[in-house]
Short mmCIF file of C-alpha atoms in Angstrom, two decimals:
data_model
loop_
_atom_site.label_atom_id
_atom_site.label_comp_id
_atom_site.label_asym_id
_atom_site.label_seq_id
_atom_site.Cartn_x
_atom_site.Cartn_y
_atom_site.Cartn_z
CA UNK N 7 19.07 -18.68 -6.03
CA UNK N 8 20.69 -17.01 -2.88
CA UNK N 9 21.00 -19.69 -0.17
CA UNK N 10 20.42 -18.04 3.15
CA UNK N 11 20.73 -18.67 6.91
CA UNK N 12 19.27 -16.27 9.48
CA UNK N 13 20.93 -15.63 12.51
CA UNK N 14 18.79 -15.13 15.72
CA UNK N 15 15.39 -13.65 14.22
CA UNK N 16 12.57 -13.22 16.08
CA UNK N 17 9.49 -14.17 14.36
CA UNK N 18 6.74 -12.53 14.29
CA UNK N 19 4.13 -14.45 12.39
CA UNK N 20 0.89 -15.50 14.69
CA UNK N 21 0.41 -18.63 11.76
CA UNK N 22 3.61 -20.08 12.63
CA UNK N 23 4.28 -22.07 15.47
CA UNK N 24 7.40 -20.24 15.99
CA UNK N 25 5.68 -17.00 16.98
CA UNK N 26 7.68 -14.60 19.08
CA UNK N 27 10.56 -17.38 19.50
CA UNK N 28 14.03 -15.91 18.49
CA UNK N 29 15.61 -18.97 16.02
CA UNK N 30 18.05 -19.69 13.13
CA UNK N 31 15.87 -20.08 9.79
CA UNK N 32 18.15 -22.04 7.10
CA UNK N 33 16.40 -21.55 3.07
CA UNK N 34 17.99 -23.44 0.12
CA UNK N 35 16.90 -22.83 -3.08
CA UNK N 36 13.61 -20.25 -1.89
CA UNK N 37 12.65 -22.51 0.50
CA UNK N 38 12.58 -22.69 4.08
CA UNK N 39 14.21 -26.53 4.99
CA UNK N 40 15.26 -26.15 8.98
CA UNK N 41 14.12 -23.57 12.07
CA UNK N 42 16.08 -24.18 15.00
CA UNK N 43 17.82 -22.44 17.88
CA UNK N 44 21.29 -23.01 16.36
CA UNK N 45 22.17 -23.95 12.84
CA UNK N 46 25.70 -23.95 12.39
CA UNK N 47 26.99 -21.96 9.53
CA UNK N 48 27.03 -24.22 5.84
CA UNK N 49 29.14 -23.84 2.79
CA UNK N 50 27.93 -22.11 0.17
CA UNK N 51 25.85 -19.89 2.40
CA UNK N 52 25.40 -16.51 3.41
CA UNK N 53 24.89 -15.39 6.79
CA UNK N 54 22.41 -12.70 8.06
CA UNK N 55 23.49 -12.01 11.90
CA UNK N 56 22.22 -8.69 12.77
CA UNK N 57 21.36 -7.70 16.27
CA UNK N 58 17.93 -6.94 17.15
CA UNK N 59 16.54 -9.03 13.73
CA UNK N 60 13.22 -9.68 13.41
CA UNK N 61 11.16 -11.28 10.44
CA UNK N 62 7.90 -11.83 9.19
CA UNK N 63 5.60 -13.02 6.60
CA UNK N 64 6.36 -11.01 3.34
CA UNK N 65 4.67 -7.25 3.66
CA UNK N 66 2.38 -6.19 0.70
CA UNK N 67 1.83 -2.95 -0.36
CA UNK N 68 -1.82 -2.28 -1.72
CA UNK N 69 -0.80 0.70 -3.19
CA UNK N 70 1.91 1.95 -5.67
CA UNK N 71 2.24 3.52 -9.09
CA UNK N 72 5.54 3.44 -10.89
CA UNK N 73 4.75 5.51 -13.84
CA UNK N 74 6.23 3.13 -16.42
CA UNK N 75 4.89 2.85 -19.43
CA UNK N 76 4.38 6.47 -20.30
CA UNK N 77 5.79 8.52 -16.85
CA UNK N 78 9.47 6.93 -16.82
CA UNK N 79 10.79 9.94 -15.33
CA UNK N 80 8.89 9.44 -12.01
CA UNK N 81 9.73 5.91 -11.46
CA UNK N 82 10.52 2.77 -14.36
CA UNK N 83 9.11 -0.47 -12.93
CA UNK N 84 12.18 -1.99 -12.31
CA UNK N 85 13.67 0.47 -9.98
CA UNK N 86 10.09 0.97 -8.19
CA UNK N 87 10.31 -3.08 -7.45
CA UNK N 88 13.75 -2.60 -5.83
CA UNK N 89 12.73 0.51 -3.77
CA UNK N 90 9.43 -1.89 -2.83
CA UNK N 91 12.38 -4.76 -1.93
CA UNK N 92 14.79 -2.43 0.03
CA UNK N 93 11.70 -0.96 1.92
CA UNK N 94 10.49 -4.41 3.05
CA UNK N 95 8.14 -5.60 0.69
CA UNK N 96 7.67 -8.87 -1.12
CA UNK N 97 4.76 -7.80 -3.28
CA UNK N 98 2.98 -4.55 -4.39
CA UNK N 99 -0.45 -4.09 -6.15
CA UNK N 100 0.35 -1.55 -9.31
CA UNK N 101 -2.08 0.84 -9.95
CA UNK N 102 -3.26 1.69 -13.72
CA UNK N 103 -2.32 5.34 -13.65
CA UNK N 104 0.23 4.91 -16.87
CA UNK N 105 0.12 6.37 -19.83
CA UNK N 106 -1.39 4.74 -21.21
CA UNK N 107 -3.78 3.50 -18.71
CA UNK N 108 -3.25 -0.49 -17.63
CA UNK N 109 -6.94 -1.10 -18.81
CA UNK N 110 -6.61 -3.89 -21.27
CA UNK N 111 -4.87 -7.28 -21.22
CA UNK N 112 -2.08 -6.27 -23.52
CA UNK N 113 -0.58 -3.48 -20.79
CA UNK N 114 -1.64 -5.90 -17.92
CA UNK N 115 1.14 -8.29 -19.74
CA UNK N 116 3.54 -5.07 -20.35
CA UNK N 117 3.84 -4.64 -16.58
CA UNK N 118 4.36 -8.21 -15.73
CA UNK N 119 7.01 -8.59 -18.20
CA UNK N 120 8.66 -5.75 -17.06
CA UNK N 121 8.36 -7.49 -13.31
CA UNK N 122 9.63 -10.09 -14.49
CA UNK N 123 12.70 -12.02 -11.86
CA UNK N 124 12.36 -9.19 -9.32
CA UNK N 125 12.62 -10.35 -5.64
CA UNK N 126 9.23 -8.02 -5.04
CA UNK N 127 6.30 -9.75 -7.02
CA UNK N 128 4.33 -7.18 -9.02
CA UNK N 129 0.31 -7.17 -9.09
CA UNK N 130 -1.35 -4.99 -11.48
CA UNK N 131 -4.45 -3.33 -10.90
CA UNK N 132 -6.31 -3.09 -13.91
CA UNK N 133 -8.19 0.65 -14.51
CA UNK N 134 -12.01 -0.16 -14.37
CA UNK N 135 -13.28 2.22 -17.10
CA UNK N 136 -11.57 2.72 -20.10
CA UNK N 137 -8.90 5.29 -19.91
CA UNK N 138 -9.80 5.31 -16.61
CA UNK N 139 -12.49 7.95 -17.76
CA UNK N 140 -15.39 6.81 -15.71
CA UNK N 141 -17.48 6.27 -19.14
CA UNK N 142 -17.23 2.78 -20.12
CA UNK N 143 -16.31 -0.35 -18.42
CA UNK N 144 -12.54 -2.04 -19.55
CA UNK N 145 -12.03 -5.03 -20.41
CA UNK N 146 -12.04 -6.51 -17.11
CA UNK N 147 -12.22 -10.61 -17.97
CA UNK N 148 -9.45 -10.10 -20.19
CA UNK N 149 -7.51 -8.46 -17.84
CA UNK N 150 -8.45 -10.71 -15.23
CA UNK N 151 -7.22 -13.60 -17.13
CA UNK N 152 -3.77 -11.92 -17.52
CA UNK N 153 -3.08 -11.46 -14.53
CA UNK N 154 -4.98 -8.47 -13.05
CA UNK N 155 -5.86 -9.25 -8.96
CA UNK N 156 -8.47 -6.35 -8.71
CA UNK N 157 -10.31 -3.26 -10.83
CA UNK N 158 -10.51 0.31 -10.05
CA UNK N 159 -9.66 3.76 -11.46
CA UNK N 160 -7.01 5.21 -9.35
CA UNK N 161 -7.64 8.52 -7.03
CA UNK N 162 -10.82 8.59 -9.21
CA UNK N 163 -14.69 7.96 -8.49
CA UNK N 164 -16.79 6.70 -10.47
CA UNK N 165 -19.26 9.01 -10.57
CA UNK N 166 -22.34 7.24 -12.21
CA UNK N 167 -23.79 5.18 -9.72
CA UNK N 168 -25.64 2.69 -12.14
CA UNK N 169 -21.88 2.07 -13.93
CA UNK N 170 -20.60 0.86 -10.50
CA UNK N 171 -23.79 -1.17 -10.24
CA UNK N 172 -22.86 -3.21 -13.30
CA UNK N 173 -19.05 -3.28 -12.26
CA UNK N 174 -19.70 -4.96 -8.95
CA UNK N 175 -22.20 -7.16 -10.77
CA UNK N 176 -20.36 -8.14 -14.17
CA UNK N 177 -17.31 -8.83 -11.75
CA UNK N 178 -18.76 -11.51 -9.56
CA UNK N 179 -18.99 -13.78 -12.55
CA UNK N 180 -15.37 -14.56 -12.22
CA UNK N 181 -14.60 -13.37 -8.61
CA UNK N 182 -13.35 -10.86 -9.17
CA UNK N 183 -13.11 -7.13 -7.04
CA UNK N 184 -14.02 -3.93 -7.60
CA UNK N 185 -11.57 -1.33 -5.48
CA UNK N 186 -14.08 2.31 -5.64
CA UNK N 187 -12.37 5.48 -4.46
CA UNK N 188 -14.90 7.32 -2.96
CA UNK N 189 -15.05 11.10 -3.32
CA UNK N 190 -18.08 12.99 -4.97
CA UNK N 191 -16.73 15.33 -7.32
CA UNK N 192 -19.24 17.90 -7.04
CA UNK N 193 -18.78 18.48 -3.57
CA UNK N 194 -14.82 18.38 -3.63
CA UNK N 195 -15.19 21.16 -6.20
CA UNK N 196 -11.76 23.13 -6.45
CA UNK N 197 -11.06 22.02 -2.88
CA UNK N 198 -7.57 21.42 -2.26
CA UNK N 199 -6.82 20.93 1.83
CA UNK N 200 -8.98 19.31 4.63
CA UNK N 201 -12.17 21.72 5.41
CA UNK N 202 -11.58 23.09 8.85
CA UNK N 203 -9.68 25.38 11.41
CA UNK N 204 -6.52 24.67 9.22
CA UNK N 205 -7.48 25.39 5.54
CA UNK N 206 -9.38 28.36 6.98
CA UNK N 207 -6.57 29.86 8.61
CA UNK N 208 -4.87 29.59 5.39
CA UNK N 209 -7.44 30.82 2.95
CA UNK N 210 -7.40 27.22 1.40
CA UNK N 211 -10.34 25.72 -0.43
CA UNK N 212 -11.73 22.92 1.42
CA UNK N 213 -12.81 19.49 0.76
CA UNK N 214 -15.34 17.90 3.26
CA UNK N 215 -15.60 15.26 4.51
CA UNK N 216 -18.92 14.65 3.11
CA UNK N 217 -17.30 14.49 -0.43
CA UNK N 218 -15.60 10.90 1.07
CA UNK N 219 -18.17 10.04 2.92
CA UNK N 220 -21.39 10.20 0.36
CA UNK N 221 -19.67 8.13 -1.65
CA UNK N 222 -18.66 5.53 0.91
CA UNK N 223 -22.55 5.45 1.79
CA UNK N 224 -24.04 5.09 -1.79
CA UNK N 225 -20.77 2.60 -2.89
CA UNK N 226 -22.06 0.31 0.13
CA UNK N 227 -25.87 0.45 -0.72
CA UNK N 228 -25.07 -0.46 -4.40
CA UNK N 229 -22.84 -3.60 -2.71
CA UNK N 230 -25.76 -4.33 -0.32
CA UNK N 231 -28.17 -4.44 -4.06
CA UNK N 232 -25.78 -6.10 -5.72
CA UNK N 233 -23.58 -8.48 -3.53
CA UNK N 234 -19.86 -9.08 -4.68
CA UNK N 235 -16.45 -8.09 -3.43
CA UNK N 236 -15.68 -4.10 -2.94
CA UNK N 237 -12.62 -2.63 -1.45
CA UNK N 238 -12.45 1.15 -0.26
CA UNK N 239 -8.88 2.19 -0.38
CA UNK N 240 -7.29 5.06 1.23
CA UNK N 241 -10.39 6.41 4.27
CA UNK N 242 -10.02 9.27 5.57
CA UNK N 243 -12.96 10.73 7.61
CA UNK N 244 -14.73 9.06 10.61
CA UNK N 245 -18.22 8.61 8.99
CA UNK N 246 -16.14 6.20 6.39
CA UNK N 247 -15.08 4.20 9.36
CA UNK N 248 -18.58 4.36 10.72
CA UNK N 249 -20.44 3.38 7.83
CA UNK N 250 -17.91 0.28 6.75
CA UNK N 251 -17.98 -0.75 10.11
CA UNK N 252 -21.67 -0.75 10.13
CA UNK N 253 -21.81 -2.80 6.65
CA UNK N 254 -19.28 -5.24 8.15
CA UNK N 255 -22.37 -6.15 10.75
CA UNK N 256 -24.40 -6.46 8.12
CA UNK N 257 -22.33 -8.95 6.28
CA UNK N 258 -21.31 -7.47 3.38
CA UNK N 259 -18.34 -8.26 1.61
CA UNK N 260 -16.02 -5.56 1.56
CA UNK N 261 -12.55 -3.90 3.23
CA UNK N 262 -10.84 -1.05 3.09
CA UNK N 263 -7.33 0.56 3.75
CA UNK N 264 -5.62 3.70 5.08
CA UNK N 265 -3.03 5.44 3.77
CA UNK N 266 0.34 6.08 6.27
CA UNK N 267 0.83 9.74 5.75
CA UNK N 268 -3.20 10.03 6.76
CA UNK N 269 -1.99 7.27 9.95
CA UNK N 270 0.91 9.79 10.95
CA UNK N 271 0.31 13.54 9.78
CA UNK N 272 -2.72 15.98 10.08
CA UNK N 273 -3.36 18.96 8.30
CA UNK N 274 -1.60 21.68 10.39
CA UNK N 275 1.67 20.47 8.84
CA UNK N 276 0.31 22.62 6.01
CA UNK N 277 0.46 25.63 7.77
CA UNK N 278 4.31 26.13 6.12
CA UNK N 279 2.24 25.64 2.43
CA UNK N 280 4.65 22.82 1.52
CA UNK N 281 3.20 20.91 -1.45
CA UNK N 282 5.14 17.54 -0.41
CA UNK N 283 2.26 17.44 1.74
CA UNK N 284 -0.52 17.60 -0.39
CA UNK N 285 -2.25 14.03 -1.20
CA UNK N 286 -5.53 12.82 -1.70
CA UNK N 287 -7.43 12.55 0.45
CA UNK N 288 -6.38 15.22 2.36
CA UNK N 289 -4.67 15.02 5.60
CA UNK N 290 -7.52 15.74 8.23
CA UNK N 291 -7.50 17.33 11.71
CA UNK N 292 -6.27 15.42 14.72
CA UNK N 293 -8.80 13.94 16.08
CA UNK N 294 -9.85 11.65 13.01
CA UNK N 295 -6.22 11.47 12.47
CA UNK N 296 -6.50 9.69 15.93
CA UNK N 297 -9.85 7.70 14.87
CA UNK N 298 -8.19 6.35 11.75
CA UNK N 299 -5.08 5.17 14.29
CA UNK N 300 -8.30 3.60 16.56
CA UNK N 301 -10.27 1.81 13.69
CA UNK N 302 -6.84 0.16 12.34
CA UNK N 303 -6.49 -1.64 16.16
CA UNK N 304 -10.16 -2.69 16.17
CA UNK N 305 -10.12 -4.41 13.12
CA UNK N 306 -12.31 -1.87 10.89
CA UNK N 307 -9.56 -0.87 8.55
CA UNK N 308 -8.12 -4.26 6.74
CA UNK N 309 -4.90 -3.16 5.40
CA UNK N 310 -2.58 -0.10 5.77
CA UNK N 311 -0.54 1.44 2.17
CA UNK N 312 1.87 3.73 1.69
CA UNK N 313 0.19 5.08 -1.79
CA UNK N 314 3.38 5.52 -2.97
CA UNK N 315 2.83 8.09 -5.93
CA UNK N 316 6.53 9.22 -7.42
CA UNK N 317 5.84 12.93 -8.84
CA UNK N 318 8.71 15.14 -10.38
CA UNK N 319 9.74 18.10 -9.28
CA UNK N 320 7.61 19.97 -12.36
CA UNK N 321 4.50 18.38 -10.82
CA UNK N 322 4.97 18.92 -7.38
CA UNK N 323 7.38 22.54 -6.89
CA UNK N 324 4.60 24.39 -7.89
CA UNK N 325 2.42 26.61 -5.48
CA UNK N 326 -0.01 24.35 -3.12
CA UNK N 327 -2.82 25.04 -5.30
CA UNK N 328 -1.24 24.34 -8.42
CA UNK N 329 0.76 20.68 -7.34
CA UNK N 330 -0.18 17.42 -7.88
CA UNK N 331 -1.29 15.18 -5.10
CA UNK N 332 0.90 12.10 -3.84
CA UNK N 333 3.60 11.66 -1.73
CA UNK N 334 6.32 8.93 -2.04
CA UNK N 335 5.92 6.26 0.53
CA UNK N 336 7.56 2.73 0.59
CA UNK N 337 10.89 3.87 1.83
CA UNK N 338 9.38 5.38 5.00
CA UNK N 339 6.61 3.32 5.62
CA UNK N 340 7.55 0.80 8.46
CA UNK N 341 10.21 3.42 9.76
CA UNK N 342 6.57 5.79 10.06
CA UNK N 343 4.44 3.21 11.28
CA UNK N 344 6.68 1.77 14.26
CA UNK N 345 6.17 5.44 15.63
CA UNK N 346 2.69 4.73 16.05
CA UNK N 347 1.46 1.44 16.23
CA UNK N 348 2.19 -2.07 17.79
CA UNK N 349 4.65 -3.92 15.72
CA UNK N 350 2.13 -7.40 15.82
CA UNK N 351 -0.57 -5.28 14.00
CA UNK N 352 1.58 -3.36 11.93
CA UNK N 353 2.86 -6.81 10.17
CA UNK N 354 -1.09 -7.61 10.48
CA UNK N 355 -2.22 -4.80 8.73
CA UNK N 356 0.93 -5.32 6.14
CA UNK N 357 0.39 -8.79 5.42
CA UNK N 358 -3.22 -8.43 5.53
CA UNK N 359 -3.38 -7.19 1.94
CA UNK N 360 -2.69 -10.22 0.56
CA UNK N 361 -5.68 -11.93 2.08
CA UNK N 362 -7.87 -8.75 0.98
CA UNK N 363 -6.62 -9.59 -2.78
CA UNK N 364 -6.68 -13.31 -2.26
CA UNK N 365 -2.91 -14.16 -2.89
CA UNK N 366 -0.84 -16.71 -0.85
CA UNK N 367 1.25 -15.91 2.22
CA UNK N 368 2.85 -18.51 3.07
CA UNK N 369 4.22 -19.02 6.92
CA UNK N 370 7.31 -19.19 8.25
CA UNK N 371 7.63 -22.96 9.05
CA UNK N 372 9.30 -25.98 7.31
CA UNK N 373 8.80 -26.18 3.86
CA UNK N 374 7.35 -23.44 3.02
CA UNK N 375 8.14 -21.25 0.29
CA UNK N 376 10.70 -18.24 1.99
CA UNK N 377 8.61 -15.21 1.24
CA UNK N 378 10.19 -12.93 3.78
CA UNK N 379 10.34 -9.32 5.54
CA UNK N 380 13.41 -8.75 7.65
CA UNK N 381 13.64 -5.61 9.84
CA UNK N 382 14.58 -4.42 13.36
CA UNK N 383 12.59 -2.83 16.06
CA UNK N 384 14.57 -0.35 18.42
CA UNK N 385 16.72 2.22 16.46
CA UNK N 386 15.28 5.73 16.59
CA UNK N 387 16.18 8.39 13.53
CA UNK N 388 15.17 10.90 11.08
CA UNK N 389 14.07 10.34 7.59
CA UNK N 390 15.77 12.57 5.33
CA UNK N 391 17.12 12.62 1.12
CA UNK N 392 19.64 10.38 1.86
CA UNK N 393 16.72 7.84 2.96
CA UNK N 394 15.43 8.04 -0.22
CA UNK N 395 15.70 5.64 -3.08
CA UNK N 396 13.11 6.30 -5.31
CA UNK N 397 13.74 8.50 -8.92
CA UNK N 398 11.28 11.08 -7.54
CA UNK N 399 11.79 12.26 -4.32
CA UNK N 400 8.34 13.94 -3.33
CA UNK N 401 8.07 12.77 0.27
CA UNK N 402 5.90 13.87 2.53
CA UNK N 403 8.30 12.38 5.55
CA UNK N 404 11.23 14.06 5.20
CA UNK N 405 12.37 15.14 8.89
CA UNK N 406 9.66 12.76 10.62
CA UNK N 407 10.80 10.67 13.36
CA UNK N 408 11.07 7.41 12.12
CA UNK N 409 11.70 3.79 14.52
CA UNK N 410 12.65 0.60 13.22
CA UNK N 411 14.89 0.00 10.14
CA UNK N 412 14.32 -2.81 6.96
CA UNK N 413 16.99 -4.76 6.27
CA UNK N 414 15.41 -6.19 3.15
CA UNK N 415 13.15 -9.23 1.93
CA UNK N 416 13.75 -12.68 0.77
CA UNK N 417 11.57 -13.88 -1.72
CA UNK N 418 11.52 -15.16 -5.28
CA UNK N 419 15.08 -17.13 -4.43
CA UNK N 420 16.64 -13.94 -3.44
CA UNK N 421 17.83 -12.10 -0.73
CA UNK N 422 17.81 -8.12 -1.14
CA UNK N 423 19.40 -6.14 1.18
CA UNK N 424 18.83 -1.85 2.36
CA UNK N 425 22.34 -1.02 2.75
#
């Protein structure tokens, strides 16, 4: 276990009661044993003194895939957990999009194993149809009871309403949560860009937002019928935010998050027909680009992820029609978010995933356990390849303006550096 003392961080953390006071924070053996204004340096310990350090409860990501088992050449899961560390985060929620698919309690164990004494603490996701097909439910107890913190079948709807019926009610028996990306197939179609002035233009097949936004509505009238826990990752449109906003009145249980590059971009970045930039969904125009940015401040979105999806360069060089969706994400994702948003709510909306998937975050005070983020606020700079640590290097931020810089986490006993 690295022992640790921090030099002058400001902490932001509104569940401390150090909260916005710059202090020394002393942690022996992973746990935090003396805040004060001046610790003088120990034995045996190393020193973080960086100007302009801030830190905060650990960051979760809600969103990653690392390939691994089955896509190795995009990302293993031991190098995707040290990207995760070196970007900030203490935890990440894997999603089942292996080969095969994490939808039984044998590849739940696989992944954890593989996670095993990594500074970044690895959640899987288990699929929640077999293969991820949409057919049949998995095995979603089992995986529960190894370790699984939520179900759902990434980037991929469940079509048949009645089979997400019995998902959101089988679950409840032992709380657990059903995460539904919402898109109706039909209407998608072969679309491949935002529908609008933009993938007009361009001759590009669109994808309305009605496709999101049908599927939001019936997803929330099934949780209204059948109570339980649902989470809507990745919104896009402004009905979404409308209509979860609207069943948050009601008092239904369910959040939802936002992806960055849908936070940052819109869709007349495509106008150069650079694949980096295609994801699902699809960046939109402007002004919900702008409404997205709105309904994180006001507390309608729960959580922000960087759906970090590592893609090759056989999967994503191709012409826009032809590439796969998914950008990389965790390296840029503070840097991104610093450029648009406060820093209190971007920790908020960072930490906030682990109270979505119920999983402690402990605060920075006296004998707690150090679960830590540790980054500064003021430097301004570009992201570009040499920014990037992950095996694939599909990102759809290269030569954004970036503000803030990680310095690295300390969790699990260990301190991880980004230098």
């Amino acid at each position: 276990m690295t022992q640790v003392i921090l030099k002058q961080a400001k902490i932001i953390d509104a569940s401390s009661p150090f909260h916005n006071q710059v202090m020394d924070i002393k942690i022996e053996n992973g746990t935090i044993t003396q805040i004060e204004k001046e610790i003088a340096a120990t034995s045996g310990f190393e020193v973080v003194n960086i100007p302009n350090l801030h830190v905060s409860q650990g960051w979760m990501d809600s969103s990653v895939s690392f390939g691994e088992p089955g896509y190795e050449d995009r990302e293993t899961i031991e190098n995707g957990l040290k990207v995760a560390a070196k970007s900030g985060f203490t935890a990440v929620a894997l999603q089942p999009n292996s080969n095969p698919t994490i939808d039984n309690q044998a590849q739940v164990r696989f992944v954890l194993d593989r996670a095993k004494n990594q500074a970044t603490t690895l959640y899987p996701v288990g699929a929640l149809t077999k293969g991820s097909e949409g057919t049949d439910l998995a095995e979603l107890f089992d995986m529960k009871n190894a370790g699984a913190i939520a179900f759902g079948d990434y980037k991929k709807a469940v079509q048949n309403a009645n089979l997400q019926k019995i998902a959101l009610q089988y679950v409840q028996d032992f709380d657990g949560m059903v995460i539904a990306f919402c898109q109706d197939s039909s209407l998608k179609g072969i679309g491949i860009a935002n529908e609008g002035e933009v993938s007009t233009k361009l001759g590009m097949k669109g994808i309305p937002a009605l496709a999101e936004e049908l599927q939001v509505a019936r997803n929330l009238f099934l949780l209204e019928y059948t109570g339980g826990k649902l989470h809507i990752p990745t919104i896009s449109t402004q009905g979404s935010i409308k209509l979860i906003k609207e069943a948050k009145a009601k008092g239904l249980n369910v959040t939802c998050s936002v992806a960055i590059h849908n936070l940052v971009l819109n869709d007349e970045i495509l106008m150069g027909f650079d694949s980096r930039y295609k994801v699902l969904p699809p960046l939109r125009e402007e002004a919900t680009r702008k409404a997205l940015v709105e309904a994180v401040l006001e507390g309608t979105i729960d959580c922000i992820t960087s759906d970090h999806n590592p893609l090759d360069i056989e999967l994503k060089k191709l012409e826009f029609d032809l590439a796969k969706d998914g950008t990389i994400g965790l390296e840029s994702a503070f840097g991104a978010l610093l450029t648009i948003l406060p820093l209190e709510v971007i920790v908020n909306k960072l930490t906030g995933n682990k109270l979505v998937f119920n999983i402690d975050n402990p605060s920075i005070k006296n004998g707690n356990k150090a679960d830590i983020s540790l980054f500064t606020t003021e430097e301004n700079w570009i992201f570009g390849k040499e920014n990037i640590l992950s095996k694939s290097k599909n990102s759809a931020f290269l030569g954004q303006k970036m503000k803030g810089k990680v310095i690295g986490i300390y969790n699990n006993g260990q301190l991880i550096m980004n230098n």
